[in-house]
């Protein structure tokens, strides 16, 4: 029980038997504080305060407080205005465990803000990891388990969902996007060709290769990007980065040699995907600066890029459907008559859009360093889930190669973090 401290009566004419210095000292400070909070919203005059305060005091101090002390407390609160009582508390005369009430409240506010920040960072990171893993697994399920051979049509349907959702959010004013102009389309079109090629080759490779090997082979993209940065932007990397890249190459080669489900067509599409992904990343840096100059606001946010990429991919995707002769397959396949198949395809479209939103959310809550490191670590559970969910035939050597490649990706992320710092 923490004592209130010394309270002086309002006038010198109060009876001696009710000296608050001695009698109120045994009443709990918690009871008085709760009483103030309860009565504050219901009082019209200080004379009505005690009916709300008295039950709290009696319940919390029934053991230590005698009737004489309770009567004394009643006398004190009825002869002192509520305004003076609150002033007493605000001046910090009540000490809680060696700290003032005001200081404790400030500490509580600061600690609550820290907890909220960590909760948001954790929630955004979890959402990003779940959406990115689920997107790859659902695509693999559609292409392999359903044996759906129209990867371009799947990409087109997913991008159409993204266009519809982003357009609705922009129309409602939830997000802001730049209006499309012919100048912006002309500037962005070369990048969009790489974007569409990147998505299509990813679909083609995922149909033939298991998820774990896809994640390992994607490390080749980092090698191509690093070499491109060196020649295009004169950016030099330190020895740790090159060591990590060398380990990635070794893991990709050893993984391909020990892959029991090796498919040459799938590996070909995956290496093309790595080249297009690296080209998209390198070209995007230059095109973004040019694109900002042709927009009305002089800026191009992430939502505008998502909308721009997906809108421009629609006519190009329709053209490629005829080029790769997917039209006949779509008319003859019985899969399009299954409601569950449409549900899974629609889910993949929303997951593709969720990756864009959650990645931006996670990057805003944390930073580029945490984002890149979590992205590398996220491949480990993804690979394990891909092996078990799709019952991939594997060996100890292949599992070791996959693990080696995943750890090389983590080492590369750490090396890039040190290089930036």
Short mmCIF file of C-alpha atoms in Angstrom, two decimals:
data_model
loop_
_atom_site.label_atom_id
_atom_site.label_comp_id
_atom_site.label_asym_id
_atom_site.label_seq_id
_atom_site.Cartn_x
_atom_site.Cartn_y
_atom_site.Cartn_z
CA UNK A 1 0.00 0.00 0.00
CA UNK A 2 1.57 3.27 -1.09
CA UNK A 3 0.61 6.27 1.07
CA UNK A 4 -0.97 9.33 -0.39
CA UNK A 5 1.31 11.71 1.45
CA UNK A 6 0.36 14.83 3.33
CA UNK A 7 -2.80 16.76 2.52
CA UNK A 8 -3.63 20.02 4.29
CA UNK A 9 -7.21 20.96 5.07
CA UNK A 10 -8.78 23.86 3.30
CA UNK A 11 -9.12 26.10 6.40
CA UNK A 12 -7.63 26.20 9.89
CA UNK A 13 -11.05 25.80 11.54
CA UNK A 14 -11.40 22.09 10.72
CA UNK A 15 -11.68 19.67 13.70
CA UNK A 16 -8.40 18.27 14.99
CA UNK A 17 -9.68 14.66 14.92
CA UNK A 18 -9.69 14.77 11.14
CA UNK A 19 -6.04 15.57 10.46
CA UNK A 20 -5.46 14.24 6.94
CA UNK A 21 -1.71 14.06 7.60
CA UNK A 22 -2.17 11.07 9.91
CA UNK A 23 -5.51 9.55 9.02
CA UNK A 24 -5.51 9.51 5.20
CA UNK A 25 -1.97 8.14 5.06
CA UNK A 26 -3.25 4.57 5.30
CA UNK A 27 -5.63 4.82 2.36
CA UNK A 28 -4.42 3.28 -0.88
CA UNK A 29 -3.30 5.71 -3.61
CA UNK A 30 -4.75 3.28 -6.17
CA UNK A 31 -8.19 3.62 -4.61
CA UNK A 32 -8.08 7.42 -4.71
CA UNK A 33 -6.83 7.45 -8.31
CA UNK A 34 -9.58 5.09 -9.45
CA UNK A 35 -12.13 7.14 -7.56
CA UNK A 36 -11.06 10.30 -9.37
CA UNK A 37 -11.34 8.58 -12.76
CA UNK A 38 -14.78 7.16 -11.94
CA UNK A 39 -16.22 10.37 -10.51
CA UNK A 40 -14.70 12.77 -13.00
CA UNK A 41 -17.14 11.96 -15.78
CA UNK A 42 -20.22 11.93 -13.56
CA UNK A 43 -19.78 14.83 -11.12
CA UNK A 44 -21.78 18.02 -11.30
CA UNK A 45 -20.44 19.40 -7.99
CA UNK A 46 -17.72 18.20 -5.65
CA UNK A 47 -20.33 17.32 -3.05
CA UNK A 48 -21.49 14.39 -5.25
CA UNK A 49 -18.03 12.92 -5.63
CA UNK A 50 -17.93 10.71 -2.55
CA UNK A 51 -20.88 8.44 -3.50
CA UNK A 52 -18.80 7.29 -6.49
CA UNK A 53 -15.48 7.30 -4.65
CA UNK A 54 -16.61 5.62 -1.42
CA UNK A 55 -17.22 2.08 -2.80
CA UNK A 56 -13.79 2.03 -4.42
CA UNK A 57 -12.07 3.17 -1.23
CA UNK A 58 -13.98 0.72 0.93
CA UNK A 59 -13.30 -2.23 -1.37
CA UNK A 60 -9.58 -1.54 -1.72
CA UNK A 61 -8.94 -0.54 1.90
CA UNK A 62 -11.45 -2.60 3.85
CA UNK A 63 -8.69 -4.30 5.84
CA UNK A 64 -6.48 -1.35 6.76
CA UNK A 65 -8.96 1.56 6.88
CA UNK A 66 -10.99 2.08 10.06
CA UNK A 67 -14.39 3.85 10.02
CA UNK A 68 -12.71 6.89 11.58
CA UNK A 69 -10.23 7.13 8.70
CA UNK A 70 -12.95 6.68 6.10
CA UNK A 71 -14.98 9.45 7.70
CA UNK A 72 -11.89 11.63 7.67
CA UNK A 73 -11.38 10.98 3.97
CA UNK A 74 -15.04 11.79 3.33
CA UNK A 75 -14.60 15.08 5.24
CA UNK A 76 -11.49 16.01 3.26
CA UNK A 77 -12.97 15.42 -0.18
CA UNK A 78 -16.17 17.30 0.67
CA UNK A 79 -14.30 20.40 1.89
CA UNK A 80 -11.86 20.59 -0.97
CA UNK A 81 -12.95 21.51 -4.46
CA UNK A 82 -12.41 19.03 -7.26
CA UNK A 83 -10.32 21.60 -9.09
CA UNK A 84 -7.86 21.86 -6.18
CA UNK A 85 -7.72 18.08 -5.90
CA UNK A 86 -6.78 17.78 -9.55
CA UNK A 87 -4.21 20.56 -9.17
CA UNK A 88 -2.64 18.62 -6.32
CA UNK A 89 -2.33 15.57 -8.51
CA UNK A 90 -1.00 17.57 -11.49
CA UNK A 91 1.70 19.21 -9.35
CA UNK A 92 3.15 15.75 -8.81
CA UNK A 93 2.76 15.69 -5.02
CA UNK A 94 1.75 12.03 -5.23
CA UNK A 95 4.81 9.90 -5.85
CA UNK A 96 4.47 6.45 -7.37
CA UNK A 97 7.52 4.22 -6.82
CA UNK A 98 9.86 7.16 -6.83
CA UNK A 99 8.48 8.83 -9.99
CA UNK A 100 5.88 11.52 -10.58
CA UNK A 101 2.51 10.71 -12.10
CA UNK A 102 3.29 12.91 -15.08
CA UNK A 103 6.63 11.21 -15.71
CA UNK A 104 5.02 7.79 -15.45
CA UNK A 105 2.34 8.76 -17.93
CA UNK A 106 4.97 10.01 -20.39
CA UNK A 107 6.88 6.76 -20.06
CA UNK A 108 3.68 4.81 -20.62
CA UNK A 109 2.92 6.78 -23.77
CA UNK A 110 6.45 6.28 -25.12
CA UNK A 111 6.41 2.57 -24.37
CA UNK A 112 3.00 2.15 -25.99
CA UNK A 113 4.28 3.89 -29.13
CA UNK A 114 7.27 1.54 -29.28
CA UNK A 115 5.00 -1.48 -28.89
CA UNK A 116 2.69 -0.21 -31.65
CA UNK A 117 5.67 0.35 -33.98
CA UNK A 118 7.03 -3.15 -33.40
CA UNK A 119 3.57 -4.64 -33.85
CA UNK A 120 3.10 -2.85 -37.17
CA UNK A 121 6.54 -3.90 -38.40
CA UNK A 122 5.89 -7.49 -37.37
CA UNK A 123 2.44 -7.51 -38.93
CA UNK A 124 3.63 -6.00 -42.22
CA UNK A 125 6.57 -8.41 -42.42
CA UNK A 126 4.31 -11.36 -41.74
CA UNK A 127 1.83 -10.20 -44.39
CA UNK A 128 4.64 -9.76 -46.93
CA UNK A 129 6.09 -13.23 -46.25
CA UNK A 130 2.71 -14.96 -46.39
CA UNK A 131 1.62 -13.24 -49.61
CA UNK A 132 4.93 -13.83 -51.44
CA UNK A 133 5.13 -17.51 -50.42
CA UNK A 134 1.46 -18.13 -51.15
CA UNK A 135 1.69 -16.55 -54.60
CA UNK A 136 4.42 -18.94 -55.77
CA UNK A 137 2.78 -21.99 -54.20
CA UNK A 138 -0.64 -21.19 -55.69
CA UNK A 139 0.87 -20.64 -59.15
CA UNK A 140 2.70 -23.94 -58.85
CA UNK A 141 -0.56 -25.60 -57.81
CA UNK A 142 -2.43 -24.22 -60.83
CA UNK A 143 0.29 -25.06 -63.35
CA UNK A 144 1.35 -28.47 -62.02
CA UNK A 145 -1.44 -29.99 -59.95
CA UNK A 146 -4.17 -28.88 -62.35
CA UNK A 147 -1.76 -29.35 -65.28
CA UNK A 148 -2.85 -26.00 -66.72
CA UNK A 149 -0.78 -25.35 -69.84
CA UNK A 150 -1.83 -21.74 -70.53
CA UNK A 151 0.66 -19.76 -68.43
CA UNK A 152 0.16 -16.57 -70.45
CA UNK A 153 -3.59 -16.71 -69.90
CA UNK A 154 -3.03 -17.14 -66.17
CA UNK A 155 -0.74 -14.10 -66.16
CA UNK A 156 -3.30 -12.10 -68.13
CA UNK A 157 -6.11 -12.97 -65.71
CA UNK A 158 -4.00 -12.05 -62.68
CA UNK A 159 -3.03 -8.69 -64.19
CA UNK A 160 -6.65 -7.98 -65.08
CA UNK A 161 -7.63 -8.46 -61.43
CA UNK A 162 -4.86 -6.05 -60.38
CA UNK A 163 -6.06 -3.41 -62.84
CA UNK A 164 -9.67 -3.66 -61.62
CA UNK A 165 -8.78 -3.50 -57.91
CA UNK A 166 -6.26 -0.64 -58.23
CA UNK A 167 -8.65 1.34 -60.46
CA UNK A 168 -11.46 0.96 -57.91
CA UNK A 169 -9.21 2.05 -55.05
CA UNK A 170 -8.03 5.04 -57.07
CA UNK A 171 -11.61 6.00 -57.99
CA UNK A 172 -12.65 5.86 -54.32
CA UNK A 173 -9.72 8.09 -53.37
CA UNK A 174 -8.08 5.48 -51.15
CA UNK A 175 -4.87 5.62 -53.20
CA UNK A 176 -3.53 8.14 -55.70
CA UNK A 177 -2.36 7.22 -59.19
CA UNK A 178 -1.04 9.24 -62.08
CA UNK A 179 -3.31 9.62 -65.14
CA UNK A 180 -2.10 7.68 -68.18
CA UNK A 181 -0.84 9.76 -71.09
CA UNK A 182 0.65 8.75 -74.43
CA UNK A 183 3.98 10.28 -73.45
CA UNK A 184 4.10 8.19 -70.28
CA UNK A 185 3.10 5.03 -72.18
CA UNK A 186 5.84 5.57 -74.79
CA UNK A 187 8.46 6.01 -72.08
CA UNK A 188 7.28 3.02 -70.05
CA UNK A 189 6.59 0.54 -72.86
CA UNK A 190 10.15 -0.92 -73.15
CA UNK A 191 10.19 -1.65 -69.42
CA UNK A 192 6.75 -3.21 -69.65
CA UNK A 193 7.92 -5.63 -72.36
CA UNK A 194 10.57 -6.90 -69.93
CA UNK A 195 7.97 -7.03 -67.16
CA UNK A 196 5.63 -9.21 -69.22
CA UNK A 197 8.49 -11.44 -70.35
CA UNK A 198 9.59 -11.81 -66.73
CA UNK A 199 6.11 -12.96 -65.64
CA UNK A 200 5.58 -15.35 -68.55
CA UNK A 201 8.97 -17.07 -68.26
CA UNK A 202 8.36 -17.44 -64.53
CA UNK A 203 5.10 -19.27 -65.30
CA UNK A 204 6.80 -21.51 -67.86
CA UNK A 205 9.70 -22.47 -65.58
CA UNK A 206 7.48 -23.05 -62.55
CA UNK A 207 5.49 -25.60 -64.50
CA UNK A 208 8.54 -27.84 -64.99
CA UNK A 209 10.79 -27.10 -61.98
CA UNK A 210 10.05 -27.60 -58.30
CA UNK A 211 9.70 -24.56 -56.05
CA UNK A 212 12.94 -25.16 -54.12
CA UNK A 213 15.10 -25.23 -57.27
CA UNK A 214 13.33 -22.16 -58.65
CA UNK A 215 14.28 -20.18 -55.53
CA UNK A 216 17.90 -21.33 -55.81
CA UNK A 217 18.16 -20.61 -59.55
CA UNK A 218 16.70 -17.15 -59.02
CA UNK A 219 19.98 -16.28 -57.29
CA UNK A 220 21.52 -16.10 -60.76
CA UNK A 221 19.53 -12.87 -61.17
CA UNK A 222 21.70 -11.26 -58.48
CA UNK A 223 24.85 -12.23 -60.39
CA UNK A 224 23.60 -10.71 -63.65
CA UNK A 225 22.40 -7.58 -61.84
CA UNK A 226 25.76 -7.09 -60.09
CA UNK A 227 27.66 -7.40 -63.38
CA UNK A 228 25.21 -5.03 -65.07
CA UNK A 229 25.62 -2.44 -62.31
CA UNK A 230 29.37 -2.60 -62.72
CA UNK A 231 29.29 -1.97 -66.49
CA UNK A 232 26.27 0.34 -66.75
CA UNK A 233 26.58 2.41 -63.57
CA UNK A 234 30.29 1.95 -62.70
CA UNK A 235 29.29 0.52 -59.35
CA UNK A 236 31.97 -1.56 -57.68
CA UNK A 237 31.19 -4.25 -55.11
CA UNK A 238 33.42 -5.40 -52.27
CA UNK A 239 34.88 -8.87 -51.83
CA UNK A 240 32.05 -10.10 -49.60
CA UNK A 241 29.46 -9.46 -52.32
CA UNK A 242 31.50 -11.26 -54.97
CA UNK A 243 32.09 -14.17 -52.60
CA UNK A 244 28.35 -14.49 -52.03
CA UNK A 245 27.70 -14.34 -55.78
CA UNK A 246 30.29 -17.07 -56.38
CA UNK A 247 28.59 -19.26 -53.78
CA UNK A 248 25.26 -18.68 -55.55
CA UNK A 249 26.70 -19.90 -58.84
CA UNK A 250 28.16 -23.01 -57.19
CA UNK A 251 24.84 -23.78 -55.49
CA UNK A 252 22.90 -23.39 -58.76
CA UNK A 253 25.26 -25.75 -60.60
CA UNK A 254 25.32 -28.35 -57.81
CA UNK A 255 21.55 -28.09 -57.42
CA UNK A 256 21.00 -28.73 -61.12
CA UNK A 257 23.35 -31.73 -61.12
CA UNK A 258 21.67 -33.35 -58.12
CA UNK A 259 18.09 -32.48 -59.16
CA UNK A 260 16.21 -35.76 -59.57
CA UNK A 261 13.38 -34.01 -61.44
CA UNK A 262 15.69 -32.12 -63.81
CA UNK A 263 13.91 -30.73 -66.87
CA UNK A 264 15.98 -28.97 -69.53
CA UNK A 265 13.03 -26.89 -70.83
CA UNK A 266 12.24 -25.65 -67.35
CA UNK A 267 15.87 -24.69 -66.68
CA UNK A 268 16.03 -22.86 -70.00
CA UNK A 269 12.97 -20.78 -69.16
CA UNK A 270 14.33 -20.07 -65.68
CA UNK A 271 17.66 -18.72 -66.98
CA UNK A 272 15.77 -16.55 -69.46
CA UNK A 273 13.67 -15.35 -66.53
CA UNK A 274 16.81 -14.43 -64.57
CA UNK A 275 18.12 -12.40 -67.51
CA UNK A 276 14.81 -10.56 -68.03
CA UNK A 277 14.40 -9.89 -64.30
CA UNK A 278 17.90 -8.40 -64.06
CA UNK A 279 17.29 -6.34 -67.22
CA UNK A 280 14.00 -5.06 -65.81
CA UNK A 281 15.68 -4.05 -62.55
CA UNK A 282 18.56 -2.26 -64.30
CA UNK A 283 16.37 -0.50 -66.88
CA UNK A 284 13.75 0.56 -64.35
CA UNK A 285 16.22 2.87 -62.59
CA UNK A 286 16.77 4.97 -65.70
CA UNK A 287 13.21 4.89 -67.02
CA UNK A 288 11.72 6.02 -63.70
CA UNK A 289 13.64 9.31 -63.83
CA UNK A 290 12.43 9.94 -67.38
CA UNK A 291 8.86 8.89 -66.56
CA UNK A 292 8.66 11.34 -63.66
CA UNK A 293 9.39 14.20 -66.04
CA UNK A 294 6.40 13.40 -68.27
CA UNK A 295 3.82 13.07 -65.47
CA UNK A 296 1.60 15.96 -64.43
CA UNK A 297 2.75 15.91 -60.81
CA UNK A 298 6.40 15.26 -61.59
CA UNK A 299 6.27 12.08 -59.53
CA UNK A 300 5.47 8.39 -60.05
CA UNK A 301 4.51 6.43 -56.95
CA UNK A 302 4.38 2.66 -56.52
CA UNK A 303 0.63 2.43 -57.10
CA UNK A 304 0.98 4.24 -60.42
CA UNK A 305 3.71 1.82 -61.50
CA UNK A 306 1.56 -1.18 -60.54
CA UNK A 307 -1.37 0.18 -62.54
CA UNK A 308 0.83 1.18 -65.48
CA UNK A 309 2.59 -2.19 -65.71
CA UNK A 310 -0.62 -4.20 -65.48
CA UNK A 311 -2.63 -2.08 -67.92
CA UNK A 312 0.09 -2.17 -70.58
CA UNK A 313 0.50 -5.92 -70.10
CA UNK A 314 -3.11 -6.64 -71.13
CA UNK A 315 -2.87 -5.98 -74.90
CA UNK A 316 0.58 -7.54 -75.02
CA UNK A 317 -0.72 -10.62 -73.18
CA UNK A 318 -3.65 -11.00 -75.58
CA UNK A 319 -1.22 -10.88 -78.52
CA UNK A 320 1.03 -13.53 -76.96
CA UNK A 321 -1.95 -15.83 -76.34
CA UNK A 322 -2.45 -16.03 -80.11
CA UNK A 323 1.29 -16.29 -80.80
CA UNK A 324 1.69 -19.29 -78.46
CA UNK A 325 -1.65 -20.75 -79.63
CA UNK A 326 -3.27 -20.88 -76.20
CA UNK A 327 -6.68 -20.05 -77.66
CA UNK A 328 -7.37 -23.61 -78.84
CA UNK A 329 -6.28 -24.99 -75.49
CA UNK A 330 -8.61 -22.64 -73.60
CA UNK A 331 -11.59 -23.69 -75.72
CA UNK A 332 -10.91 -27.41 -75.25
CA UNK A 333 -9.75 -27.67 -71.63
CA UNK A 334 -12.38 -28.85 -69.12
CA UNK A 335 -10.66 -26.91 -66.31
CA UNK A 336 -12.50 -23.70 -67.16
CA UNK A 337 -15.77 -25.44 -66.28
CA UNK A 338 -14.64 -26.10 -62.70
CA UNK A 339 -15.70 -23.41 -60.16
CA UNK A 340 -12.86 -24.41 -57.82
CA UNK A 341 -10.31 -23.80 -60.57
CA UNK A 342 -11.65 -20.27 -61.11
CA UNK A 343 -11.53 -19.70 -57.37
CA UNK A 344 -7.87 -20.71 -57.21
CA UNK A 345 -6.99 -18.55 -60.23
CA UNK A 346 -8.79 -15.57 -58.71
CA UNK A 347 -6.96 -16.13 -55.45
CA UNK A 348 -3.64 -16.06 -57.30
CA UNK A 349 -4.62 -12.72 -58.84
CA UNK A 350 -5.36 -11.16 -55.45
CA UNK A 351 -2.14 -12.62 -54.04
CA UNK A 352 -0.16 -11.02 -56.86
CA UNK A 353 -1.64 -7.65 -55.96
CA UNK A 354 -1.14 -8.34 -52.26
CA UNK A 355 2.61 -8.74 -52.84
CA UNK A 356 2.76 -5.20 -54.26
CA UNK A 357 0.85 -3.68 -51.34
CA UNK A 358 2.48 -5.69 -48.54
CA UNK A 359 5.99 -5.11 -49.88
CA UNK A 360 5.40 -1.35 -49.93
CA UNK A 361 3.86 -1.52 -46.44
CA UNK A 362 6.73 -3.58 -45.04
CA UNK A 363 9.34 -1.34 -46.67
CA UNK A 364 7.65 1.73 -45.17
CA UNK A 365 7.47 0.23 -41.66
CA UNK A 366 11.08 -1.02 -41.59
CA UNK A 367 13.55 -0.12 -44.33
CA UNK A 368 15.48 -1.46 -47.31
CA UNK A 369 17.94 -3.36 -45.09
CA UNK A 370 15.33 -5.37 -43.20
CA UNK A 371 13.28 -5.80 -46.37
CA UNK A 372 16.13 -7.41 -48.32
CA UNK A 373 17.19 -9.64 -45.43
CA UNK A 374 13.65 -10.89 -44.76
CA UNK A 375 13.19 -11.50 -48.49
CA UNK A 376 16.23 -13.79 -48.47
CA UNK A 377 15.21 -15.61 -45.30
CA UNK A 378 11.70 -16.05 -46.68
CA UNK A 379 13.01 -18.43 -49.34
CA UNK A 380 13.91 -21.05 -46.74
CA UNK A 381 10.35 -21.89 -45.54
CA UNK A 382 9.13 -21.48 -49.13
CA UNK A 383 11.54 -24.16 -50.37
CA UNK A 384 10.66 -26.53 -47.54
CA UNK A 385 6.93 -26.04 -48.15
CA UNK A 386 7.38 -26.60 -51.88
CA UNK A 387 9.15 -29.92 -51.34
CA UNK A 388 6.59 -31.32 -48.90
CA UNK A 389 3.38 -29.96 -50.44
CA UNK A 390 4.12 -31.19 -53.95
CA UNK A 391 5.96 -34.37 -52.85
CA UNK A 392 9.08 -33.56 -54.85
CA UNK A 393 11.49 -36.50 -55.28
CA UNK A 394 14.79 -35.40 -53.79
CA UNK A 395 18.03 -36.69 -52.35
CA UNK A 396 20.35 -35.74 -49.54
CA UNK A 397 22.79 -34.17 -52.02
CA UNK A 398 20.06 -32.09 -53.64
CA UNK A 399 18.72 -30.93 -50.25
CA UNK A 400 22.26 -29.92 -49.25
CA UNK A 401 22.66 -27.97 -52.51
CA UNK A 402 19.34 -26.20 -51.97
CA UNK A 403 20.23 -25.31 -48.38
CA UNK A 404 23.65 -24.11 -49.52
CA UNK A 405 22.03 -21.86 -52.12
CA UNK A 406 19.54 -20.43 -49.63
CA UNK A 407 22.30 -19.64 -47.13
CA UNK A 408 24.31 -18.04 -49.93
CA UNK A 409 21.32 -15.77 -50.58
CA UNK A 410 21.24 -14.75 -46.92
CA UNK A 411 24.99 -14.12 -46.99
CA UNK A 412 24.53 -11.98 -50.11
CA UNK A 413 21.84 -9.89 -48.38
CA UNK A 414 24.12 -9.31 -45.38
CA UNK A 415 27.01 -8.38 -47.68
CA UNK A 416 24.84 -5.82 -49.49
CA UNK A 417 23.75 -4.38 -46.14
CA UNK A 418 27.36 -3.88 -45.08
CA UNK A 419 28.20 -2.42 -48.47
CA UNK A 420 25.43 0.18 -48.12
CA UNK A 421 26.53 1.10 -44.60
#
